[in-house]
Amino acid sequence: MRIHFKTTYEQDIRLFPDLWTACVYGALILLAFALPYLINEFYVGEVTNVLIWAIAGLGLMLLTGQTGQASLGHAAFLAIGCYTNTILIEQGLPFIIAFPLAGVITGVVGAIIAIPALRLHGIYLAIATIALSILADDIIVLLEPWTGGVSGKFPEMISIFGFEIERWTMPTRFYYLVLVVTIICTLFYRNLLRSPLGRAFAAVRDSEVSATAMGVHIARTKATAFGLSCMITGWAGALMGYYAGTFNNETFSIVISITLLMMIVIGGLGSIHGAFFGAVVVAFLPQGLSILKDGLIGGGVAIPGLETGVFGMILILFILFEPMGIYGRWLKIRIWFELFPFARKDMFRRQKSYLKTERLR
Amino acid sequence: MEVLQLLVSGLANGCVYGLIALGFVLIYKATEAVNFAQGDFMMLGAFVTLGLTNAEYMDLPFWIAAPLAISIMAVLGYLLDFFILRHLFGQSQTAVVILTIALGFVLRFVAGLIWGHEPQTLESPLALGDVQFGGVVLGMADVAVIVVTFLLTWSLYQFFQRTKLGLAMQAASQNQMAAYFMGIPVRRVQGLIWGLAGATAAVAGILFASKGAIDPNAGLLGIKAFAAAVIGGFGSLPGALAGGLIVGVIEPFAARYLAAGYSQIAPYALLLAVLIFRPHGLFSQVRVKKV
Amino acid sequence: MSLLEIKNATLKFGGVVAVNDLSFSVEEGEVYAIVGPNGAGKSTVFNLISRFYEPYAGEFTFDGQNLLDRAPDEVADLGIARTFQNIELFDHATVLQNLLVGRHRHRKSTLIEELFFAPRVRAEEHRHREAVEEVIDFLDLQPYRNKMIAGLPYGVRKVVELGRALASGPRLLLLDEPASGLSVEETQDMRWWIDDIRKQMGITVLMVEHDMGLVSGVSDRVLALADGAKLAEGTPAEVQSNPAVIEAYLGAGAV
Ligand SMILES: Nc1ncnc2c1ncn2[C@@H]1O[C@H](COP(=O)(O)OP(=O)(O)OP(=O)(O)O)[C@@H](O)[C@H]1O
Ligand SMILES: [Mg+2]
């Protein structure tokens, strides 16, 4: 077991608590950069998919895990990011400006949409966001002149100062682009967590009255959380557009919204790790299932609803037996090894609690 | 005449929404959880009835199959609570929301495995024939839907207002801890409520399937019922029905009088408007949390 | 001029008059206690000062400024911090993070700076941390610094809540039943802390408390409240011997 001897406050403020952790994450990033040299192009594409989902997961995690607001409509913001990016590039903006701007615009739109939604708590917010997700589909069709409606759009080839990136013909370059965006988003997330705003998010999540008494402006903080969450989600959406190669009103459906929320719950709410773990599950579940299916009943047989059904079952099992998600389980395993052989079973027992009503009437 | 026709068909649809919304409200009133799978319960109730009564399956007489299906769904609701939801006792509302959404996926998958994905129709005596009132032609099914819905809402309302069990259920939702100390078997009461919600869903399913074809994705109708429950205010049974009727009536009128792209939007636009201007429904009063 | 001045405050909840034409003022540097039977309206007075409730009538002045001009989240900026009767901590955060939220009113960094963790954010984090560490030392919270609130015993939570209020560096501290549910030793600690808060830190304290031992031990003046109205005001001894107060506590005919 590692013991932290703290000598300065700086240790709690730094990006990594100690040298060992810094080395582990450094190695991880090195591995990520070396990956295209280690595995073949097909799998590079798959890992890219994982990373894009992880970015989207980080976006939603900021809202749900950090600020405690469940959104079932984040696919709408994936769509806004994706369409904005494409349209801006079509208008002649270079990728290097259009892409960041697309996220910022999505964030601003999100914050504006959030303002009326701020008065809503728990399920009411969830419902409002469902409606948003359904409306997004219809609105994209209605805005046909810009969005291409049902026939959809194809994103143009990315060009950064003449350096071209394309998902199908140059998967490795696209992978590096996504990796860089992932690292930036993760850094933003981590920076927020160690600064006053991140703590205000947690305060709003856990007790609005006392957050107010401490000087936190609830509405502004929630809108900021919504905006930041949508910004990151917008970037993920733009990348998804490139990854898919084509998109229309049905690409970012409510099922994507729900998958995203389930993904971060399976991964572990409230942690950066959770977004990544969840993304791995979402990205590899279809492959895993189809391999299983081919093995059991032979290929070619389509079972509609299999993926969502199995995904649903996994989620139910997690909520019942490991509400902290994969990250929670991972922590327990790690602690168990660190304490070996002194870990006791009841160390991880959950506290029983009763429901205190949140309802007003 | 056309207006009247639209109104009646809207009312009949609205009743189905209202019945599903009733399920939401029942569970919300008693457990403060929201069952996002209520629409899929409805779908399952319809399929169970269909499986019992249709000629190509078990071919039981409808009047035996329907009560049987309602009982099966009630037991299923109780068991779901017993095996799954009870273990979430004390976790956040969000956990329950996500869990029930997942449950909906699973139910849809299972229904697809058993009954396939082709739309099927229920062989129901309700589905036969039309009745005429003046110039308005009403399907028997529509009339049955409206009558049954009003009866059911009324009896549930009476149950909650008048009976000891109903009041205990309300108390259990206001403050679980206090209800527990006052000797109300909180957990058993919750199980019963889930059973009741299952039965209501089965009734909704039977009525829905009498009106038209059904497939495993019919549960997605739950989202509209959801809008209905919110519009009516989540805490009240008559409110849920009223919300259902509002959504049901808006739809045919929007489809008739609005441009194509805008008509599907109408119920959700109304939902958002209600959430923004009356966040706790059209028929509710709001208090703030006491500290 | 008094630090906090309340004139003719009235608040009704439907038919219930929770605060009824109440006036009192708190002087800089004193410990002022409000006592009264359950439902007397004590917490409601606090909630009025925090601006959670809009008064039906009345004037609220803090340090010469009109409190009614402030939004609930701006009250902290004036230097008013509080605790809650039923402990409102951030349960899924550590003690340290809870205390750091107390520093929120001193936040100067902007969103962009925080996203990039600019040098200014780092420098401020150091300053916040130093202020919080002082509170931790003062309240002996060192063993709990990195513990989650959710797993802490009740007594410690009460202290953390006091710490969070102190971390904001207030001029006026509102304590809603600081000793309720505490053991005899913990109540003793609370008494010393309140004494030190006033004497060493020079913070004015307004508190609601049922424990008359604690009230007479630490407070300079006491206000007795019943049904939202003032029954008596004065030194602890005066209020305790006031016939109206005894009657309110023990019921009619006890005198
Ligand atoms: N948000 C509210 N809505 C309705 N009534 C309220 C509200 N807050 C307080 N009241 C009522 O106002 C009265 C005063 O309540 P308050 O909480 O101020 O009493 P208190 O003196 O703090 O009592 P205790 O010693 O039990 O804490 C009570 O009758 C209470 O029921
Ligand atoms: Mg009180």
mmCIF file of C-alpha atoms in Angstrom, chain A residues 64 68-72 113 116-117 119-132 134-135 138-139 141-142 206-210 254-255 258-259 261-262 264-265 269 303-320 323 350-361, chain B residues 28-34 36 83-85 87-91 93-99 101-103 105-106 109-110 113 117 170 172-177 180 187 223 226-227 230 233-236 260-262 264-266 268-269 271-272 275-281 283-289 291:
data_model
loop_
_atom_site.group_PDB
_atom_site.id
_atom_site.type_symbol
_atom_site.label_atom_id
_atom_site.label_comp_id
_atom_site.label_asym_id
_atom_site.label_seq_id
_atom_site.Cartn_x
_atom_site.Cartn_y
_atom_site.Cartn_z
ATOM 1 C CA THR A 64 -24.977 14.180 -14.306
ATOM 2 C CA GLY A 68 -26.438 15.830 -10.381
ATOM 3 C CA GLN A 69 -28.735 16.595 -13.294
ATOM 4 C CA ALA A 70 -29.756 13.667 -15.457
ATOM 5 C CA SER A 71 -30.161 14.533 -19.110
ATOM 6 C CA LEU A 72 -31.898 12.147 -21.465
ATOM 7 C CA ILE A 113 -31.851 26.000 -23.285
ATOM 8 C CA PRO A 116 -35.849 27.539 -18.299
ATOM 9 C CA ALA A 117 -34.929 23.951 -17.457
ATOM 10 C CA ARG A 119 -36.182 25.314 -12.278
ATOM 11 C CA LEU A 120 -36.787 21.656 -12.932
ATOM 12 C CA HIS A 121 -35.563 18.980 -10.601
ATOM 13 C CA GLY A 122 -34.804 15.305 -10.991
ATOM 14 C CA ILE A 123 -37.371 13.605 -13.156
ATOM 15 C CA TYR A 124 -38.835 16.808 -14.526
ATOM 16 C CA LEU A 125 -35.498 17.717 -16.025
ATOM 17 C CA ALA A 126 -35.188 14.201 -17.400
ATOM 18 C CA ILE A 127 -38.584 14.543 -19.057
ATOM 19 C CA ALA A 128 -37.835 17.958 -20.514
ATOM 20 C CA THR A 129 -34.631 16.630 -22.017
ATOM 21 C CA ILE A 130 -36.454 13.639 -23.515
ATOM 22 C CA ALA A 131 -38.821 16.045 -25.224
ATOM 23 C CA LEU A 132 -35.795 17.991 -26.432
ATOM 24 C CA ILE A 134 -37.454 13.996 -29.761
ATOM 25 C CA LEU A 135 -37.941 17.549 -30.983
ATOM 26 C CA ASP A 138 -38.204 16.982 -36.171
ATOM 27 C CA ILE A 139 -36.413 20.298 -36.074
ATOM 28 C CA VAL A 141 -36.086 17.919 -40.784
ATOM 29 C CA LEU A 142 -37.778 21.315 -40.643
ATOM 30 C CA ASP A 206 -25.749 17.751 -2.889
ATOM 31 C CA SER A 207 -27.616 20.636 -1.283
ATOM 32 C CA GLU A 208 -29.002 23.630 -3.089
ATOM 33 C CA VAL A 209 -29.965 25.515 0.054
ATOM 34 C CA SER A 210 -26.581 25.391 1.669
ATOM 35 C CA ILE A 254 -33.196 9.393 -28.404
ATOM 36 C CA VAL A 255 -31.688 5.919 -28.202
ATOM 37 C CA ILE A 258 -30.315 6.984 -23.420
ATOM 38 C CA THR A 259 -27.268 4.905 -24.332
ATOM 39 C CA LEU A 261 -26.691 8.102 -19.911
ATOM 40 C CA MET A 262 -26.596 4.357 -19.323
ATOM 41 C CA ILE A 264 -21.823 6.710 -17.724
ATOM 42 C CA VAL A 265 -23.845 4.886 -15.080
ATOM 43 C CA LEU A 269 -21.030 8.207 -12.076
ATOM 44 C CA ILE A 303 -32.192 -10.494 -33.532
ATOM 45 C CA PRO A 304 -33.675 -6.997 -33.343
ATOM 46 C CA GLY A 305 -33.309 -5.263 -30.010
ATOM 47 C CA LEU A 306 -30.578 -7.675 -28.898
ATOM 48 C CA GLU A 307 -27.988 -4.986 -28.236
ATOM 49 C CA THR A 308 -30.256 -2.635 -26.345
ATOM 50 C CA GLY A 309 -31.803 -5.557 -24.482
ATOM 51 C CA VAL A 310 -28.454 -6.910 -23.322
ATOM 52 C CA PHE A 311 -27.245 -3.404 -22.576
ATOM 53 C CA GLY A 312 -30.353 -2.908 -20.451
ATOM 54 C CA MET A 313 -29.681 -6.107 -18.551
ATOM 55 C CA ILE A 314 -26.075 -5.144 -17.894
ATOM 56 C CA LEU A 315 -27.248 -1.807 -16.589
ATOM 57 C CA ILE A 316 -29.824 -3.383 -14.269
ATOM 58 C CA LEU A 317 -27.186 -5.726 -12.862
ATOM 59 C CA PHE A 318 -24.841 -2.815 -12.247
ATOM 60 C CA ILE A 319 -27.439 -0.654 -10.521
ATOM 61 C CA LEU A 320 -28.394 -3.567 -8.309
ATOM 62 C CA PRO A 323 -24.124 1.239 -8.173
ATOM 63 C CA ARG A 350 -23.186 0.030 1.520
ATOM 64 C CA GLN A 351 -24.983 2.172 4.000
ATOM 65 C CA LYS A 352 -28.711 1.696 4.167
ATOM 66 C CA SER A 353 -30.605 4.881 3.746
ATOM 67 C CA TYR A 354 -34.149 6.045 3.591
ATOM 68 C CA LEU A 355 -35.716 8.216 0.983
ATOM 69 C CA LYS A 356 -36.221 11.784 2.046
ATOM 70 C CA THR A 357 -38.926 13.263 -0.063
ATOM 71 C CA GLU A 358 -37.893 15.688 -2.759
ATOM 72 C CA ARG A 359 -41.414 16.100 -3.852
ATOM 73 C CA LEU A 360 -43.167 19.312 -3.062
ATOM 74 C CA ARG A 361 -46.740 18.204 -3.168
ATOM 75 C CA TYR B 28 -44.921 8.148 -8.334
ATOM 76 C CA LYS B 29 -47.498 8.788 -5.645
ATOM 77 C CA ALA B 30 -46.526 5.745 -3.671
ATOM 78 C CA THR B 31 -42.785 5.406 -4.172
ATOM 79 C CA GLU B 32 -41.659 8.707 -5.608
ATOM 80 C CA ALA B 33 -40.039 6.724 -8.379
ATOM 81 C CA VAL B 34 -40.917 7.127 -11.999
ATOM 82 C CA PHE B 36 -40.232 4.818 -17.491
ATOM 83 C CA PHE B 83 -36.684 -8.662 -7.117
ATOM 84 C CA ILE B 84 -35.389 -5.398 -8.523
ATOM 85 C CA LEU B 85 -36.832 -2.125 -7.338
ATOM 86 C CA HIS B 87 -33.117 -3.140 -3.729
ATOM 87 C CA LEU B 88 -32.944 0.441 -4.893
ATOM 88 C CA PHE B 89 -34.635 1.608 -1.719
ATOM 89 C CA GLY B 90 -32.956 4.852 -0.742
ATOM 90 C CA GLN B 91 -31.002 5.380 -3.949
ATOM 91 C CA GLN B 93 -34.481 9.075 -8.279
ATOM 92 C CA THR B 94 -32.092 9.140 -11.184
ATOM 93 C CA ALA B 95 -31.021 5.572 -10.485
ATOM 94 C CA VAL B 96 -34.634 4.441 -10.662
ATOM 95 C CA VAL B 97 -35.235 6.424 -13.852
ATOM 96 C CA ILE B 98 -32.281 4.805 -15.569
ATOM 97 C CA LEU B 99 -33.143 1.393 -14.232
ATOM 98 C CA ILE B 101 -35.551 2.728 -18.902
ATOM 99 C CA ALA B 102 -33.259 -0.278 -19.063
ATOM 100 C CA LEU B 103 -36.139 -2.460 -17.971
ATOM 101 C CA PHE B 105 -35.366 -2.174 -23.308
ATOM 102 C CA VAL B 106 -35.320 -5.632 -21.799
ATOM 103 C CA PHE B 109 -36.405 -7.437 -26.379
ATOM 104 C CA VAL B 110 -38.210 -10.261 -24.596
ATOM 105 C CA LEU B 113 -38.314 -12.865 -28.919
ATOM 106 C CA HIS B 117 -41.682 -7.974 -34.514
ATOM 107 C CA GLN B 170 -49.860 8.006 0.167
ATOM 108 C CA ALA B 172 -45.545 5.854 2.557
ATOM 109 C CA SER B 173 -44.595 8.164 -0.248
ATOM 110 C CA GLN B 174 -44.605 11.385 1.751
ATOM 111 C CA ASN B 175 -42.029 10.210 4.210
ATOM 112 C CA GLN B 176 -40.857 6.627 4.131
ATOM 113 C CA MET B 177 -39.084 6.797 7.461
ATOM 114 C CA TYR B 180 -42.225 3.029 8.644
ATOM 115 C CA ARG B 187 -42.140 -2.211 1.374
ATOM 116 C CA ILE B 223 -43.243 8.870 -23.938
ATOM 117 C CA PHE B 226 -45.313 10.767 -20.011
ATOM 118 C CA ALA B 227 -45.961 14.144 -21.499
ATOM 119 C CA VAL B 230 -46.402 15.931 -16.669
ATOM 120 C CA GLY B 233 -49.133 17.312 -12.763
ATOM 121 C CA PHE B 234 -47.393 14.219 -11.552
ATOM 122 C CA GLY B 235 -49.143 13.900 -8.243
ATOM 123 C CA SER B 236 -52.762 13.594 -9.251
ATOM 124 C CA ALA B 260 -46.807 18.212 -41.914
ATOM 125 C CA GLY B 261 -43.511 18.785 -40.089
ATOM 126 C CA TYR B 262 -45.088 20.628 -37.215
ATOM 127 C CA GLN B 264 -45.684 15.623 -34.444
ATOM 128 C CA ILE B 265 -44.013 18.399 -32.512
ATOM 129 C CA ALA B 266 -47.227 19.678 -30.937
ATOM 130 C CA TYR B 268 -43.826 17.906 -26.985
ATOM 131 C CA ALA B 269 -43.950 21.627 -27.556
ATOM 132 C CA LEU B 271 -44.948 19.599 -22.714
ATOM 133 C CA LEU B 272 -41.990 21.974 -22.800
ATOM 134 C CA LEU B 275 -42.549 22.561 -17.885
ATOM 135 C CA ILE B 276 -41.304 26.077 -18.386
ATOM 136 C CA PHE B 277 -44.336 27.980 -17.179
ATOM 137 C CA ARG B 278 -45.922 25.543 -14.728
ATOM 138 C CA PRO B 279 -43.115 23.151 -13.847
ATOM 139 C CA HIS B 280 -45.312 21.023 -11.629
ATOM 140 C CA GLY B 281 -48.189 20.591 -14.019
ATOM 141 C CA PHE B 283 -53.166 21.509 -11.854
ATOM 142 C CA SER B 284 -50.758 21.818 -8.967
ATOM 143 C CA GLN B 285 -49.625 24.163 -6.271
ATOM 144 C CA VAL B 286 -45.967 24.378 -5.395
ATOM 145 C CA ARG B 287 -44.245 24.719 -2.076
ATOM 146 C CA VAL B 288 -40.580 25.158 -1.363
ATOM 147 C CA LYS B 289 -38.445 22.786 0.617
ATOM 148 C CA VAL B 291 -34.980 23.942 6.030
#
